[in-house]
């Protein structure tokens, strides 16, 4: 198992390198001069030249590329051209909010996906199965911002049950901040009113995102559990007197998990890179909102940094997924 | 007393393209410690019959008749009562050992699951002891309890399946083509395992197969099925020496026989009928060399000739 994990990590290094390379060259090829974006179009050429020199943009492109890789290896993602702050530091500030939203949305999506999908597969062809199929097609077609807006309208504007934007109400942030994840910090501090406020702010965005994503999960889970339920070992388990619930979850679902976990893991990584539409709809101060802001202001360092950050996450999560799959499936492990 | 009485059992599958009459009005019994072979060509309803005894048919199947096991009609038990019978009183092994074990569970956990379901208070040492004994009785090293299914060959997996099936000493074992997916040498080993078990354990066996040769090795009685019907039933020796139903005769002539290697091996011409639209009258008449007019219009009754049952107009006085 250990050697498996090590090989798997080794294999992902070239993958990350390829992504870094693509990000670097694509951003250089794109129209728009970052220096001009920073200084404004009317900046005198001498100032532009000096700035380019300072940023190392006048060096040959391969030298720039090597510098870029070296810096990333050191954990230096460059400085924002808008704020002058290190990009990694800015990202780490935004990351807890995104992580919070991601985890809660994934909990919603995984819960709906696993249960609805498994039960639909078990009751193949029944009304509950048909409803699951309709659900997954219908919800999948929801535009996130429209669905978010609907929830805001119903639960925020009409019913006044829940706040419609932001991560917390004014003066309702945890103090002191430990992790940046408000819920966690509020619990650590024992600030229960803050915890309640944070949870209330979290419900609508994570429901929006979770429900939309659950449509894919329901479909994936259903299809894979239908397959495993038809296998001989399921009949054999029943012939041993195993209870239906065990047959369904321990035999059928667990064997169906590897492809499901792969999709779920990738979805998780995708969200960690910022659920742009949801974050913008709910003014959620995470990486998605950050990225949109910086795209508007042509902050190349920030954009590049966000993409690299995201790529590294995808790599880490896919390693994790593979390790979990190997742990479930002995064939891979041995 | 008989252990198992199957009375007027009929099973139909509802499908989009029509109703399949997979088993029709089948009656037979299996005594204690008796082994019964069920033979017939592919698609004649053998597996359906076997699986029906455990009440594990898919939801599109409807079952009529009675399956009386140990004095109780299995068809009138609740689902929960029936579940408790499976694996404890009646066990089953299947044709394809490669897919019958859960690929992500150790062999040990297959045993433990069985024990926990039926004897929740059993201690772990006891579970290991029972599992080891079961493996030994099928000629497998108990050390292999810790292995995963993919670490076994097909023949080894079938031994493991048998070991799991007999671990709680069921009264009846249903073996659905236990050797069909295996090569000849391994087939012979598995047959040997089953023979030993029949000698040492107090168990009845229903051995489902399409191979008359295999039945003759093990079974005391045999039920010959054709297109969902029981066409002949009786002591294996009698049927071997003097098959009555024309279909049984054909089946026996189609056994490869090394001693008679100069003789041409016969095969049964034609193919079994479509069970959605079976022929009127006797189902076998289109392939039967003795067909009379009555065979095409009237279904033969099952008649008793001594210990033997035959469903054929040649014997029904018609
Ligand atoms: N789930 C099902 N739905 C519809 N028809 C079925 C179903 N299962 C089996 N049948 C049909 O019922 C008939 C009997 O099938 P069964 O599997 O019992 O035959 P068998 O004698 O075991 O054949 P084999 O030797 O190929 O295993 C066949 O015509 C088959 O097509
Ligand atoms: Mg069969």
Coordinates of N, CA and C in Angstrom, one line a residue, chain A residues 231-244 246 250-252 254-255 327-331 333-334, chain B residues 54 56 83 86-87 90 92 94 96 99-106 110 113-114 117-118 148 150-151 161 164:
Chain A
X231 N -25.0 -8.5 -10.4 CA -23.9 -9.5 -10.4 C -24.2 -10.7 -9.5
X232 N -23.5 -11.8 -9.9 CA -23.8 -13.1 -9.2 C -23.5 -13.0 -7.7
X233 N -22.5 -12.3 -7.3 CA -22.2 -12.3 -5.9 C -23.3 -11.7 -5.0
X234 N -24.2 -10.8 -5.7 CA -25.3 -10.3 -4.9 C -26.3 -11.4 -4.7
X235 N -26.6 -12.1 -5.7 CA -27.6 -13.3 -5.6 C -27.0 -14.3 -4.5
X236 N -25.7 -14.5 -4.7 CA -25.0 -15.4 -3.7 C -25.1 -15.0 -2.3
X237 N -25.0 -13.7 -2.1 CA -25.1 -13.1 -0.7 C -26.5 -13.3 -0.2
X238 N -27.5 -13.1 -1.1 CA -28.9 -13.3 -0.7 C -29.1 -14.8 -0.3
X239 N -28.5 -15.6 -1.1 CA -28.7 -17.1 -0.9 C -28.0 -17.5 0.4
X240 N -27.2 -16.6 1.0 CA -26.6 -16.9 2.3 C -27.5 -16.4 3.4
X241 N -28.6 -15.7 3.1 CA -29.5 -15.1 4.1 C -29.1 -13.7 4.5
X242 N -28.2 -13.1 3.8 CA -27.8 -11.8 4.2 C -29.0 -10.8 4.0
X243 N -29.1 -9.9 5.0 CA -30.2 -8.9 5.0 C -30.1 -8.0 3.8
X244 N -31.3 -7.6 3.3 CA -31.4 -6.8 2.1 C -30.6 -5.5 2.2
X246 N -27.9 -4.9 4.0 CA -26.5 -5.3 3.8 C -26.2 -5.6 2.4
X250 N -23.5 -2.9 1.6 CA -22.2 -3.5 1.7 C -21.7 -4.2 0.5
X251 N -22.6 -4.9 -0.2 CA -22.2 -5.6 -1.4 C -22.3 -4.8 -2.7
X252 N -23.6 -4.3 -2.9 CA -23.7 -3.6 -4.2 C -23.1 -2.2 -4.2
X254 N -20.9 -0.7 -2.2 CA -19.4 -0.7 -2.0 C -18.6 -1.1 -3.2
X255 N -19.1 -2.1 -3.9 CA -18.5 -2.5 -5.2 C -18.6 -1.5 -6.3
X327 N -7.8 1.2 -1.4 CA -8.1 0.6 -0.1 C -9.4 -0.2 -0.1
X328 N -10.4 0.3 -1.0 CA -11.6 -0.5 -1.1 C -11.3 -1.8 -1.9
X329 N -10.6 -1.6 -3.0 CA -10.4 -2.7 -3.9 C -9.1 -3.4 -3.8
X330 N -9.0 -4.6 -3.2 CA -7.7 -5.2 -2.9 C -6.9 -5.5 -4.2
X331 N -7.6 -5.6 -5.3 CA -6.9 -5.9 -6.6 C -5.9 -4.8 -6.9
X333 N -4.6 -2.7 -4.8 CA -3.6 -2.5 -3.7 C -2.5 -3.5 -3.8
X334 N -2.7 -4.8 -4.2 CA -1.7 -5.8 -4.2 C -0.7 -5.7 -5.3
Chain B
X54 N -35.3 -21.2 -3.1 CA -34.8 -20.2 -2.2 C -35.7 -18.9 -2.2
X56 N -35.7 -16.7 -4.6 CA -34.8 -15.5 -5.0 C -35.0 -15.2 -6.5
X83 N -35.7 -15.5 4.7 CA -34.3 -15.1 4.7 C -33.5 -15.9 5.7
X86 N -32.4 -19.3 4.3 CA -31.3 -19.3 3.3 C -29.9 -19.3 4.0
X87 N -29.1 -20.2 3.6 CA -27.7 -20.3 4.1 C -27.7 -21.1 5.4
X90 N -31.2 -24.1 3.9 CA -31.0 -24.4 2.5 C -29.9 -23.6 1.9
X92 N -27.1 -22.7 -1.4 CA -27.1 -22.8 -2.9 C -25.7 -22.4 -3.4
X94 N -23.5 -21.7 -7.2 CA -23.9 -21.3 -8.6 C -22.9 -21.7 -9.6
X96 N -21.2 -20.0 -11.9 CA -19.9 -19.2 -12.2 C -19.2 -18.9 -10.9
X99 N -17.6 -15.2 -10.3 CA -18.3 -14.0 -9.9 C -19.2 -14.2 -8.7
X100 N -19.1 -15.4 -8.1 CA -20.0 -15.6 -7.0 C -19.6 -15.1 -5.6
X101 N -18.3 -14.8 -5.5 CA -17.7 -14.2 -4.3 C -17.6 -12.7 -4.5
X102 N -17.8 -12.0 -3.4 CA -17.7 -10.5 -3.5 C -16.2 -10.2 -3.6
X103 N -15.9 -9.5 -4.7 CA -14.4 -9.3 -5.0 C -13.7 -8.5 -4.0
X104 N -14.4 -7.7 -3.2 CA -13.7 -6.8 -2.3 C -13.8 -7.4 -0.8
X105 N -14.2 -8.6 -0.7 CA -14.3 -9.2 0.7 C -13.3 -10.4 0.8
X106 N -12.6 -10.5 1.9 CA -11.8 -11.7 2.1 C -12.7 -12.9 2.3
X110 N -16.7 -13.6 4.1 CA -17.9 -14.3 3.6 C -18.4 -15.2 4.7
X113 N -19.8 -13.2 7.7 CA -21.1 -12.6 7.4 C -22.2 -13.6 7.6
X114 N -22.0 -14.8 7.1 CA -23.0 -15.9 7.2 C -23.2 -16.2 8.7
X117 N -25.1 -13.4 10.5 CA -26.5 -13.3 10.1 C -27.4 -14.4 10.9
X118 N -26.8 -15.6 11.0 CA -27.6 -16.7 11.5 C -27.4 -17.0 13.0
X148 N -8.2 -12.9 -0.7 CA -9.3 -12.3 -1.5 C -9.6 -13.2 -2.6
X150 N -9.8 -12.9 -5.8 CA -8.9 -12.9 -7.0 C -7.7 -13.7 -6.8
X151 N -7.3 -14.1 -5.6 CA -6.1 -14.9 -5.4 C -6.4 -16.4 -5.6
X161 N -16.9 -21.7 -2.3 CA -18.3 -21.5 -2.4 C -19.0 -22.7 -1.7
X164 N -18.5 -22.4 2.1 CA -19.4 -21.4 2.7 C -20.8 -22.0 2.8

